[in-house]
N, CA and C of each residue as an Amber inpcrd file, in Angstrom:
protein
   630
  72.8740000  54.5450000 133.5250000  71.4460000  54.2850000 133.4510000
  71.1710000  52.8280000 133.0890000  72.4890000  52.2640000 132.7850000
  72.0400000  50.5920000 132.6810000  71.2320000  49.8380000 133.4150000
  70.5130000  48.8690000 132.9170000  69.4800000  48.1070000 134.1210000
  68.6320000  49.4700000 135.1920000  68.8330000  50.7120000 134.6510000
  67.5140000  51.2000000 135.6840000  66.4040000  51.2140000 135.7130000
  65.5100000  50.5080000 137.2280000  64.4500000  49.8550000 137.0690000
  63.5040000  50.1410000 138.3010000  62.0700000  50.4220000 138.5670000
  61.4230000  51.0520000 139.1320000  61.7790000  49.8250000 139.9920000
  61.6470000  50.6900000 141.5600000  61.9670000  49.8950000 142.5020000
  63.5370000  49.4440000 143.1740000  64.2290000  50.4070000 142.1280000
  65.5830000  49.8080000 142.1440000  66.3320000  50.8130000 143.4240000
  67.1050000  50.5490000 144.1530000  67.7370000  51.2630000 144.9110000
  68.7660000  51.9980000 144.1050000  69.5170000  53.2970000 145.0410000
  70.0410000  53.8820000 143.8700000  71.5860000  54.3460000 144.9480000
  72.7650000  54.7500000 144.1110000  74.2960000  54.8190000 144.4780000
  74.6320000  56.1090000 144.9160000  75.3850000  56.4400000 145.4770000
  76.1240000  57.4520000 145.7470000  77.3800000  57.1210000 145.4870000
  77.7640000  58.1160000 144.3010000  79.2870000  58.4830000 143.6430000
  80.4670000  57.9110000 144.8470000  81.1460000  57.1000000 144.6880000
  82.5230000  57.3360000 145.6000000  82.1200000  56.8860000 146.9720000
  81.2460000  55.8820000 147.0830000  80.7850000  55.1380000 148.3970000
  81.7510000  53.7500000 148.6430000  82.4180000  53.6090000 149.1200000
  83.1580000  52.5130000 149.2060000  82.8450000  51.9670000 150.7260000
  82.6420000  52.4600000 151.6400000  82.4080000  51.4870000 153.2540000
  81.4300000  50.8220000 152.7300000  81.9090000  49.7780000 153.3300000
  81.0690000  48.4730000 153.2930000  79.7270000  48.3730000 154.1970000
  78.5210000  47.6750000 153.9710000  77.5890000  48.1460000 154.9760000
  77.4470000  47.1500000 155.9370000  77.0330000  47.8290000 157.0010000
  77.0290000  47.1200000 158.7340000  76.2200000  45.7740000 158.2410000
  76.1480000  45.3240000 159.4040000  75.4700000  43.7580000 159.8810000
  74.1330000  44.0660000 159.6860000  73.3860000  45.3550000 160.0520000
  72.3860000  45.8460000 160.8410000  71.5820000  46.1690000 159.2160000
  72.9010000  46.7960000 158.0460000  72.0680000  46.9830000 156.6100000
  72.2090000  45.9020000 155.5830000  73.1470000  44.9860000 156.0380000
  73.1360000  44.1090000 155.4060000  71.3840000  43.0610000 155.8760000
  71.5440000  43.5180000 156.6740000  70.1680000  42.1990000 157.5350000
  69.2740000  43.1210000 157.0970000  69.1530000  44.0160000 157.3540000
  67.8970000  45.2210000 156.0930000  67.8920000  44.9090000 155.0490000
  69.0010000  44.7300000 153.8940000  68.7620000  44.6940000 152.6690000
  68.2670000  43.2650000 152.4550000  68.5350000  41.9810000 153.2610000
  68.0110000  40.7630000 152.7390000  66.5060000  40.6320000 153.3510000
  66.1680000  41.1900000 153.9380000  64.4270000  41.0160000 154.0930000
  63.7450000  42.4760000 153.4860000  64.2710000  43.2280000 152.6100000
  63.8690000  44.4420000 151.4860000  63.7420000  43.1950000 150.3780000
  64.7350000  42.1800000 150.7050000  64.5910000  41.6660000 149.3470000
  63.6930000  40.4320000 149.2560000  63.5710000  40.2070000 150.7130000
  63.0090000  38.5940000 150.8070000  60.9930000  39.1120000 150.3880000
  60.9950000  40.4340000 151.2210000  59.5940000  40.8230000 150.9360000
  59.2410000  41.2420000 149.6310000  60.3560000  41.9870000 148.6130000
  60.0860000  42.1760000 146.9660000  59.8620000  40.9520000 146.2430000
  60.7630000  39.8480000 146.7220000  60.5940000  38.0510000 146.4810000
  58.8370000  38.1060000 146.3500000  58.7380000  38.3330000 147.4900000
  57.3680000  37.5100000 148.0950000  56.2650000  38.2950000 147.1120000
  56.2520000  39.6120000 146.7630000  55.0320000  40.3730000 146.9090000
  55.2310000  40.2640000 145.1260000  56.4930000  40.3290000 144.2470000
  56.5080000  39.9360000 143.1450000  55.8650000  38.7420000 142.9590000
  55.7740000  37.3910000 143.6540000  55.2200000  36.2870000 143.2170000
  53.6000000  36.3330000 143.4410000  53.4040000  36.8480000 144.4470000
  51.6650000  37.3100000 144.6790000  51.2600000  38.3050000 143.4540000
  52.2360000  39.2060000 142.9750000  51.4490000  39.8870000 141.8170000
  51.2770000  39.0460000 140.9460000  52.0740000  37.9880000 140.3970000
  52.5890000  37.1980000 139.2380000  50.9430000  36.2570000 139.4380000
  50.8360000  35.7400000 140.7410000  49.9560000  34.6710000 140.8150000
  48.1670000  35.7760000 140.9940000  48.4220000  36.5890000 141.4990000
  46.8350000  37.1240000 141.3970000  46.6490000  38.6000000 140.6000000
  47.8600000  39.0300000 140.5740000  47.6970000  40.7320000 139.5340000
  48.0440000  41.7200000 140.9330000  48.4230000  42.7840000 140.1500000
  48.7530000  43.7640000 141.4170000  47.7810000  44.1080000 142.1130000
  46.8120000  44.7790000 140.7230000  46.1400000  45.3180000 141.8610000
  45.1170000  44.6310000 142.7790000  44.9980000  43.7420000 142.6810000
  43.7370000  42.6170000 143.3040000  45.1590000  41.9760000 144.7760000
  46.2540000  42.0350000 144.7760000  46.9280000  41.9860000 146.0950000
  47.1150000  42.9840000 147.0470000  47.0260000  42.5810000 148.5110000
  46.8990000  43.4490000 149.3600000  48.1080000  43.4070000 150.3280000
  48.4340000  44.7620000 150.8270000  49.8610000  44.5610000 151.8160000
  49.4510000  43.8100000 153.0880000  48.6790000  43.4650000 153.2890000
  48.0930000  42.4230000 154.3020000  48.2680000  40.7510000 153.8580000
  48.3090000  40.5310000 152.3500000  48.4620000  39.7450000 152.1440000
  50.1910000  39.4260000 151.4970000  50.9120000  40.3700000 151.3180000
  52.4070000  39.8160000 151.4580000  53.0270000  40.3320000 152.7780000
  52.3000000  40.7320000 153.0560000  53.0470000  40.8010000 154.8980000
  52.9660000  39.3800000 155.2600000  51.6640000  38.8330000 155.3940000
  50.9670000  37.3740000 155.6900000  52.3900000  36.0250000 154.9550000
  52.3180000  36.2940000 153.7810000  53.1960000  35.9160000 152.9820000
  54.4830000  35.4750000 153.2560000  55.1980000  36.7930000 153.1310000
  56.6110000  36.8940000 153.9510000  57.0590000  36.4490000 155.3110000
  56.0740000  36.0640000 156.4640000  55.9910000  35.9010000 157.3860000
  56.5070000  37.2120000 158.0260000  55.9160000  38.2420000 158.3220000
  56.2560000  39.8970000 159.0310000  54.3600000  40.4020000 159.1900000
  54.5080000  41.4160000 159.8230000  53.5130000  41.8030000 160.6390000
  53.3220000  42.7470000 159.5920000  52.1100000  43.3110000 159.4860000
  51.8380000  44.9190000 158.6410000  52.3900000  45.7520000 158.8830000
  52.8890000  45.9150000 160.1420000  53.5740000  46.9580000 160.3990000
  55.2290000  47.1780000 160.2420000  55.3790000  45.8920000 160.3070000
  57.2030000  45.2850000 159.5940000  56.9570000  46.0210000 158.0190000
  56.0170000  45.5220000 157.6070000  56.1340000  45.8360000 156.0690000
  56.1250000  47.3520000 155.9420000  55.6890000  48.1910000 156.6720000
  55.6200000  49.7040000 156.3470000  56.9890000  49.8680000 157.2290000
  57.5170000  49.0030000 157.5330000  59.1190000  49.3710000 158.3990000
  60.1760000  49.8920000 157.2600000  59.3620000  48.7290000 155.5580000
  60.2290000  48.5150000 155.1010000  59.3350000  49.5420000 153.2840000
  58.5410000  49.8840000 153.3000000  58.2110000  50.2330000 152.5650000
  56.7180000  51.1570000 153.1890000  56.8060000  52.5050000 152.2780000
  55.8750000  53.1360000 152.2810000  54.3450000  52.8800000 152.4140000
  54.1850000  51.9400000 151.0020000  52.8240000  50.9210000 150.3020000
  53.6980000  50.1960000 149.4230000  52.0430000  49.8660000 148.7180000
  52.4210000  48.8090000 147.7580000  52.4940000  48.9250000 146.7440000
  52.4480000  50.6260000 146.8750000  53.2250000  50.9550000 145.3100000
  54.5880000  51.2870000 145.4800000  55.2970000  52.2350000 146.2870000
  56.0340000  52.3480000 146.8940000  57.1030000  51.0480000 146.5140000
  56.8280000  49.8150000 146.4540000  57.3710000  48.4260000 146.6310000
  57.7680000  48.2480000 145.2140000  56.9800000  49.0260000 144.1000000
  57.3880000  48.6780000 142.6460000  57.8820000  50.1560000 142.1030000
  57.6960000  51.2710000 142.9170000  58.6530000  52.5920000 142.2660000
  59.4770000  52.6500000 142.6900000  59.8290000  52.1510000 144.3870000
  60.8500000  52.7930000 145.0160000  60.4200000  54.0920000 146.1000000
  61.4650000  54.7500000 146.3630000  61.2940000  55.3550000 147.7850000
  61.3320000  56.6610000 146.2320000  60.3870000  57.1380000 146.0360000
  60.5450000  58.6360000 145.4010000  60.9730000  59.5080000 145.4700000
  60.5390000  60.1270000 147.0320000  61.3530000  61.0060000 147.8010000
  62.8880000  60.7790000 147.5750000  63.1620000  60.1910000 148.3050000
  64.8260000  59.9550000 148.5560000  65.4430000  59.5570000 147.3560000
  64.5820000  59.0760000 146.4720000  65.2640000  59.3630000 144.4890000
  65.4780000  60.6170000 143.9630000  64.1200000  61.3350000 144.0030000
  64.6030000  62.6510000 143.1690000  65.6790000  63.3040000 144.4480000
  65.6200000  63.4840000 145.4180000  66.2220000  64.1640000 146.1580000
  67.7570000  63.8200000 145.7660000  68.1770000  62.3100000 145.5710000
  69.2940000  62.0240000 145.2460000  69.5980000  62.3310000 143.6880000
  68.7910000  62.3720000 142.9880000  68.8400000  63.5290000 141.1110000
  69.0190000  65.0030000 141.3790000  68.3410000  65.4360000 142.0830000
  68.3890000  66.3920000 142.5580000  69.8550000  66.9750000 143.2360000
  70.8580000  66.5390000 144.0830000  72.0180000  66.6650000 144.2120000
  73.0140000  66.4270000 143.5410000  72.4810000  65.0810000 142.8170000
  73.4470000  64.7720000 141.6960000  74.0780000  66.0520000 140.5690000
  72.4220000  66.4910000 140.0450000  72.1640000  67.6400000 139.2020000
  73.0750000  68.9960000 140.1240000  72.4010000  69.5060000 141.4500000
  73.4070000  70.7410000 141.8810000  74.7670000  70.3520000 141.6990000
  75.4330000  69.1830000 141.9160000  77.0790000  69.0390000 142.1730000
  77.4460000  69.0840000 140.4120000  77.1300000  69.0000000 139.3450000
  77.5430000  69.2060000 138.2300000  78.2240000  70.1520000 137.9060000
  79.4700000  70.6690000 137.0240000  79.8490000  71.9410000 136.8450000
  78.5070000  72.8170000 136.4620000  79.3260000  74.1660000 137.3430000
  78.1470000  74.9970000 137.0310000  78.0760000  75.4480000 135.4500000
  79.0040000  75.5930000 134.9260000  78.9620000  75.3660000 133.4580000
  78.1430000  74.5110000 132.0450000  77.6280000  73.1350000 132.7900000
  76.9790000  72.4930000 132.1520000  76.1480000  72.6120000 131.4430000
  75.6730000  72.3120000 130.3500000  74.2950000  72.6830000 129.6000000
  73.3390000  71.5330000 130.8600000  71.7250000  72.2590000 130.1810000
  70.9400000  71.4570000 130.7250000  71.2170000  69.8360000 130.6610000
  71.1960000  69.4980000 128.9810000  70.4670000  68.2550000 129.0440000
  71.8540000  67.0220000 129.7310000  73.4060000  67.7900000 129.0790000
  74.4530000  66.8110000 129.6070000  74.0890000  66.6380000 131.3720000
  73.8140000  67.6240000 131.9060000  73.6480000  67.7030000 133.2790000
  72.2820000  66.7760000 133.6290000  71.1740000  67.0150000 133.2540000
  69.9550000  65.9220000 133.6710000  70.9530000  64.4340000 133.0120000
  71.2680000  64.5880000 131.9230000  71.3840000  62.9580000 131.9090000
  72.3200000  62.5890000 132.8750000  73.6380000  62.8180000 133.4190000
  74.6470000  62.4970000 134.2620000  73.6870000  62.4250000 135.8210000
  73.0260000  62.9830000 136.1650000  72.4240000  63.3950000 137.1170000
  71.5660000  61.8270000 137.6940000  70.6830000  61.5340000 136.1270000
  70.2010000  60.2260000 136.1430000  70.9700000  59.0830000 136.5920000
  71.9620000  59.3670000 136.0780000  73.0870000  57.8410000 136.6390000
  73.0820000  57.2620000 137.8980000  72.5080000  58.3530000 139.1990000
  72.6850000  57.9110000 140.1470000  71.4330000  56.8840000 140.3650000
  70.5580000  56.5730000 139.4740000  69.6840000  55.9520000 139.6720000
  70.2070000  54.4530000 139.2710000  71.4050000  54.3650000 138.6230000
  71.4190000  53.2080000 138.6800000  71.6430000  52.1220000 139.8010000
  71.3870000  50.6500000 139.9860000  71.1750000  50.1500000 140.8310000
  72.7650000  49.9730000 141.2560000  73.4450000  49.7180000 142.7060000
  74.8730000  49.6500000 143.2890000  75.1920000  48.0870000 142.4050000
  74.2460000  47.3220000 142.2720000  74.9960000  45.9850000 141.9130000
  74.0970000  45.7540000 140.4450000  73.8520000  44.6180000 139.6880000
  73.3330000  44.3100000 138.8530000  72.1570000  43.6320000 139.7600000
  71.9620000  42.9510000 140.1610000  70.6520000  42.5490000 140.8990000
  70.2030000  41.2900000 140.5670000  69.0480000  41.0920000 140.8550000
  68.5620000  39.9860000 140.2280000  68.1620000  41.1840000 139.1750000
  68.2210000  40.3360000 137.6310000  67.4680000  40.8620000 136.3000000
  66.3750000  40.5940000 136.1850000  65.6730000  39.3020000 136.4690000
  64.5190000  38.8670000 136.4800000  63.5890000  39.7410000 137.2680000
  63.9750000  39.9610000 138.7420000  62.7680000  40.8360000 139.6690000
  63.0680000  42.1270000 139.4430000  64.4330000  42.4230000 138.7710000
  64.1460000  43.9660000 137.7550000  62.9370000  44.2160000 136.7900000
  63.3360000  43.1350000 136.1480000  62.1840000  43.0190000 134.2700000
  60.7970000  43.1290000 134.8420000  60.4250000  42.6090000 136.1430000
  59.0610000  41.9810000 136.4020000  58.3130000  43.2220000 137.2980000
  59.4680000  44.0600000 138.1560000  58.9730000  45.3350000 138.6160000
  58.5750000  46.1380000 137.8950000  59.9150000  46.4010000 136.7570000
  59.6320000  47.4720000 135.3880000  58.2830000  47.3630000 134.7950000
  58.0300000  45.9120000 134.3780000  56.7900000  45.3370000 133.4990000
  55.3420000  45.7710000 134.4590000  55.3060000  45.6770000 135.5900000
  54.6200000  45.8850000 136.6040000  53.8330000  47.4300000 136.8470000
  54.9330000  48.5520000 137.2320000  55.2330000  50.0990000 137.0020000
  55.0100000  50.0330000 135.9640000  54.6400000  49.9120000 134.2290000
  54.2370000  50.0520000 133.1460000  53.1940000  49.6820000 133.2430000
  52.2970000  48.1280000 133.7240000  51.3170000  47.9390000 133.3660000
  49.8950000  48.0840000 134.2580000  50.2740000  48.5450000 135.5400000
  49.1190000  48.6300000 136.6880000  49.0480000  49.9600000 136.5290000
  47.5310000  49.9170000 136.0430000  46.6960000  51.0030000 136.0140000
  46.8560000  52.1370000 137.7030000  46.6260000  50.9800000 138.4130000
  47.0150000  52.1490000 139.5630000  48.4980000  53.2770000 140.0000000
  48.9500000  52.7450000 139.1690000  50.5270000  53.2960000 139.5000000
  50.5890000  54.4960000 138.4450000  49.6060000  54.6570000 137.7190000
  49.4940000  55.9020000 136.3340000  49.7600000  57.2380000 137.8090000
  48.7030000  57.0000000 138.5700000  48.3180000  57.9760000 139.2540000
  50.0910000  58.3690000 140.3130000  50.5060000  57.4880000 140.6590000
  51.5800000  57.1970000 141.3010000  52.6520000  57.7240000 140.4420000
  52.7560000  57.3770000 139.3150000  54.0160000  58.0720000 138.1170000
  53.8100000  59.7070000 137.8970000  52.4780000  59.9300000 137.9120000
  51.9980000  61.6430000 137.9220000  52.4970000  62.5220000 138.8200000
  52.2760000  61.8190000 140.2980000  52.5370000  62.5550000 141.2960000
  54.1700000  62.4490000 141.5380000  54.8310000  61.0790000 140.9460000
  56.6770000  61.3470000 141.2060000  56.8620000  62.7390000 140.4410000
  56.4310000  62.3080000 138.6160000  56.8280000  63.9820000 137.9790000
  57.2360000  64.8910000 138.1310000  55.4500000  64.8310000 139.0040000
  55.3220000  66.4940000 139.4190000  56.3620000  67.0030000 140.2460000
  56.4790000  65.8220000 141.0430000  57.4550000  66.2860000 143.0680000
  58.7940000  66.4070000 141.9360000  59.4350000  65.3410000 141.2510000
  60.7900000  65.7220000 140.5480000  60.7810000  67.2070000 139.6560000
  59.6760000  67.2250000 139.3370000  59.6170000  69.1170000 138.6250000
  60.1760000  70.1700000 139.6110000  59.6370000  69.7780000 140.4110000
  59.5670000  70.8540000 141.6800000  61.2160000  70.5250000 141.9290000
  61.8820000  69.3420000 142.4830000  63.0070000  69.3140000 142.8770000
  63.8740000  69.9940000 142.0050000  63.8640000  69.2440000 140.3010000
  65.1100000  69.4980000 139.2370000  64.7970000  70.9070000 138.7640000
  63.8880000  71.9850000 138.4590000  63.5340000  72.5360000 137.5630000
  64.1650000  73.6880000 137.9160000  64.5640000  74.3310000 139.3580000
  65.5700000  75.5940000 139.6730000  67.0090000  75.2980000 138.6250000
  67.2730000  74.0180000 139.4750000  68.9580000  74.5600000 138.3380000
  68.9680000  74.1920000 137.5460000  67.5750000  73.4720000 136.5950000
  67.6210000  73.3230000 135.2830000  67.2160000  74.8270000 134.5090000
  66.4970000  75.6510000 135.2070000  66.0610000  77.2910000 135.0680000
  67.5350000  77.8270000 134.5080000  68.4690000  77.7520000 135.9460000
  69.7440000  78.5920000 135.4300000  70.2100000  78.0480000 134.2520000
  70.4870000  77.0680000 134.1150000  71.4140000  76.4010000 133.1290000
  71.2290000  76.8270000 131.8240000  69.5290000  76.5030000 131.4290000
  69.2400000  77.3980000 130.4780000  69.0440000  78.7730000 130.2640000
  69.8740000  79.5320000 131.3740000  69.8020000  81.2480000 131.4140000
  68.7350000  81.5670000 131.3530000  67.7620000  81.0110000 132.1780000
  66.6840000  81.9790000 132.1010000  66.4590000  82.5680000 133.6040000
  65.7570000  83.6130000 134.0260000  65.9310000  84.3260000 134.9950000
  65.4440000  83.5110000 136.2020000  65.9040000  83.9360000 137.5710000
  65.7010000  83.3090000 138.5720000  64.0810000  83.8400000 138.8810000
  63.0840000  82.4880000 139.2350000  61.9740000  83.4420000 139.6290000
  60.9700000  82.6050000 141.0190000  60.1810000  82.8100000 141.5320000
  60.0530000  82.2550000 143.0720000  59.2430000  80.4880000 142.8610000
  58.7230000  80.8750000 141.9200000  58.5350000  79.2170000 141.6170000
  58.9950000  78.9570000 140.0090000  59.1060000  78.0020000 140.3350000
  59.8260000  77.2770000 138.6580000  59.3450000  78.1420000 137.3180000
  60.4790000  77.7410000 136.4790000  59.9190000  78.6840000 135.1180000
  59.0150000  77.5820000 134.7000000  58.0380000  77.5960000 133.8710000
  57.2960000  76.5840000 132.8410000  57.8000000  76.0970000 131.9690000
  59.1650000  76.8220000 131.4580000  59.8080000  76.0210000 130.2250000
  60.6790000  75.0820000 130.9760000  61.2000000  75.2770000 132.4290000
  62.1070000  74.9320000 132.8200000  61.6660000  73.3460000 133.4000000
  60.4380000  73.6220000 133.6690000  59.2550000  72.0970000 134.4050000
  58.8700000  71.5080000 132.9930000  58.4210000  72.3710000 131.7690000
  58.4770000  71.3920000 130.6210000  59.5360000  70.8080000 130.2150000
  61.1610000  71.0940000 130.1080000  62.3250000  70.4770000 130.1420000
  62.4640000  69.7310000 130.9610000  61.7020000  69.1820000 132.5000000
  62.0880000  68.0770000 133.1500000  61.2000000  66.7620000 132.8000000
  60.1160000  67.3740000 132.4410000  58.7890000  66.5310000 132.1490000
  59.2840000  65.6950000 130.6150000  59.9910000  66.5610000 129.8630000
  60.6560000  65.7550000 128.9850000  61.8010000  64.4490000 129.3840000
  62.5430000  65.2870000 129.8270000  63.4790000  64.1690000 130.0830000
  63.0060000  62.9120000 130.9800000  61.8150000  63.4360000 131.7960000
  61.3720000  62.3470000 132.3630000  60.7310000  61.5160000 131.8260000
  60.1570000  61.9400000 130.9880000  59.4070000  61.0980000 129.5820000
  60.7210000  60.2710000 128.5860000  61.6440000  61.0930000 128.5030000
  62.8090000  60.4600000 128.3820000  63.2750000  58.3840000 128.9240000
  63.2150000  58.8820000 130.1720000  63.5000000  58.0290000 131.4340000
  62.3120000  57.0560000 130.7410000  61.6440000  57.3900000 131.4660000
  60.3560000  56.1400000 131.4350000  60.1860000  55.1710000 130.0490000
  60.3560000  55.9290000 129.0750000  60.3290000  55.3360000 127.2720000
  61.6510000  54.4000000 127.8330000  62.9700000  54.8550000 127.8860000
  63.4750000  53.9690000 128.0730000  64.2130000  52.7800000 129.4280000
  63.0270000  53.3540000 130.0960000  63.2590000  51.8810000 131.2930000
  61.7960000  50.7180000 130.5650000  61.1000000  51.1240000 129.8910000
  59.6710000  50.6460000 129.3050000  60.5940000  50.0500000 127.8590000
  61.7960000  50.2100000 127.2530000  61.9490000  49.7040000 126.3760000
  63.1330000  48.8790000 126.9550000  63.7090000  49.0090000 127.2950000
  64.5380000  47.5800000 128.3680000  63.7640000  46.8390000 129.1650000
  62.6320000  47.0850000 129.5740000  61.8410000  45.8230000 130.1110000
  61.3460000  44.7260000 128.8790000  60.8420000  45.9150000 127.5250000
  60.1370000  45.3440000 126.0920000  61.0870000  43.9850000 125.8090000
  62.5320000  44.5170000 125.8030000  63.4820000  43.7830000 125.2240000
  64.1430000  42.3480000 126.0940000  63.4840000  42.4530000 126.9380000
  63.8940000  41.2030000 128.3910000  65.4680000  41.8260000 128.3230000
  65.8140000  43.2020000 128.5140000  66.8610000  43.3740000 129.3480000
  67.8360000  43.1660000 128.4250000  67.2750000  43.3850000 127.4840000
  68.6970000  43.3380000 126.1340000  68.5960000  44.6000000 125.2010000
  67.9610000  45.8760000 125.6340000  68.1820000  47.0930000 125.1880000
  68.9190000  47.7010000 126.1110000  69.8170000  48.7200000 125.4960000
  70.9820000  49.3140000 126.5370000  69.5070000  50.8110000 126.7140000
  69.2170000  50.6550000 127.9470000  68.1570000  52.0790000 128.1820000
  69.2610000  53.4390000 127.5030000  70.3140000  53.4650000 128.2390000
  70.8400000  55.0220000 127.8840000  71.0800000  55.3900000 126.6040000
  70.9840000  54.4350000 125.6700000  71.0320000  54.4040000 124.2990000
  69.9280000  54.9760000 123.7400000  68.6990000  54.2440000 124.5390000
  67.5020000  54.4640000 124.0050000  66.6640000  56.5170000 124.8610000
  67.6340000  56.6640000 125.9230000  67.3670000  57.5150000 126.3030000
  68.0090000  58.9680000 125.4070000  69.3050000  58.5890000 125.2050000
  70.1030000  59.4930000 124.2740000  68.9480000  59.9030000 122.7310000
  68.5390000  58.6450000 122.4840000  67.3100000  58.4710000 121.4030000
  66.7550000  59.8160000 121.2710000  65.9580000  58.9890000 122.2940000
  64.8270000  60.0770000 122.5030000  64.9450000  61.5540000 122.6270000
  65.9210000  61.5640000 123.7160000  67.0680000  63.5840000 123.9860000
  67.1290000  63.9760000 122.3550000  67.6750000  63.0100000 121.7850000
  68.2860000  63.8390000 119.9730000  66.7870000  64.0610000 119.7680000
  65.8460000  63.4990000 119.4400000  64.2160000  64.0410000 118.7390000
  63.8900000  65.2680000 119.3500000  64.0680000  64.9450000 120.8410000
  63.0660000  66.2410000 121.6270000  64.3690000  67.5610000 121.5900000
  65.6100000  67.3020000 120.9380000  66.3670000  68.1020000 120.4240000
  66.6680000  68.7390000 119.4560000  66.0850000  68.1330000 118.1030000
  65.9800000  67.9740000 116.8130000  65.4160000  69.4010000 116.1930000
């Protein structure tokens, strides 16, 4: 969970091929447009920038930019979908033995980023996803969709019975740990990147364990 940071791309266990020409040339204009649209927030605020105006920016068309991102929130959470979905597998491949919480936290790991990154357009996304009012609404709706994904085999784990939609204790146990998450990607941004998050996440697990 080191350096994990909204917006951050995320690993798959035991990936070693190297990536084509075709994702390498993807990943440097993912990055040239996060460049661009980070310095337009910096210089006018998020929410007062428009994806018309770092498309303009970047030199790419509006429609390049949704090639490469959802919106323009999307640009400071990340691809949501294809996150929890990847927590979400992480979590099924665990021994089936696992308690809940060892299993959500291991599960999280895959969120960490494949390389260290730039730290700076980490700190400034994180700070960003914490402080734009519009993205409250945007953090509600990841939750919810990750409730829905994690909360079956977080159900079994804690032996409670299988039932056609999620148990409530089982969606309040994800809503925690996700509250978990967020306290500490919000306290490694606090610290300019000199709090270890999983430290601060373990934190938090012992209270809401206590």
């Amino acid at each position: 969970m080191q350096n994990v940071a909204p917006g951050a791309s995320y690993y798959t266990e035991g990936m070693t091929k190297p990536p084509s020409l075709r994702e390498r040339t993807r990943r440097a204009v993912h990055a040239e447009i996060t460049a661009t649209a980070l310095r337009l927030f910096r210089e006018h605020g998020f929410e007062a920038t428009t994806v018309d105006q770092i498309a303009a920016a970047a030199g790419i068309s509006r429609r390049s930019f949704f090639h490469y991102f959802a919106s323009k929130e999307d640009l400071v959470m990340g691809d949501t979908v294809a996150l929890g979905a990847a927590v979400r597998d992480a979590l099924t491949a665990r021994p089936a033995d696992e308690a809940a919480w060892p299993a959500i936290r291991a599960a999280f790991l895959v969120l960490v980023p494949a390389d260290d990154g730039d730290l700076a357009e980490q700190l400034a996304l994180a700070r960003i996803h914490h402080d734009a009012p519009s993205l409250r609404a945007s953090l509600l709706e990841k939750h919810l969709r990750w409730q829905e994904l994690l909360a079956p085999d977080i159900q079994r784990r804690l032996g409670l019975p299988a039932t056609d939609t999620p148990d409530p204790r089982a969606r309040a146990f994800v809503a925690a740990a996700l509250a978990a998450l967020d306290a500490a990607v919000d306290a490694w941004a606090a610290s300019n990147g000199t709090a270890d998050p999983v430290q601060v996440f373990d934190e938090a697990i012992a209270v809401l364990r206590a």
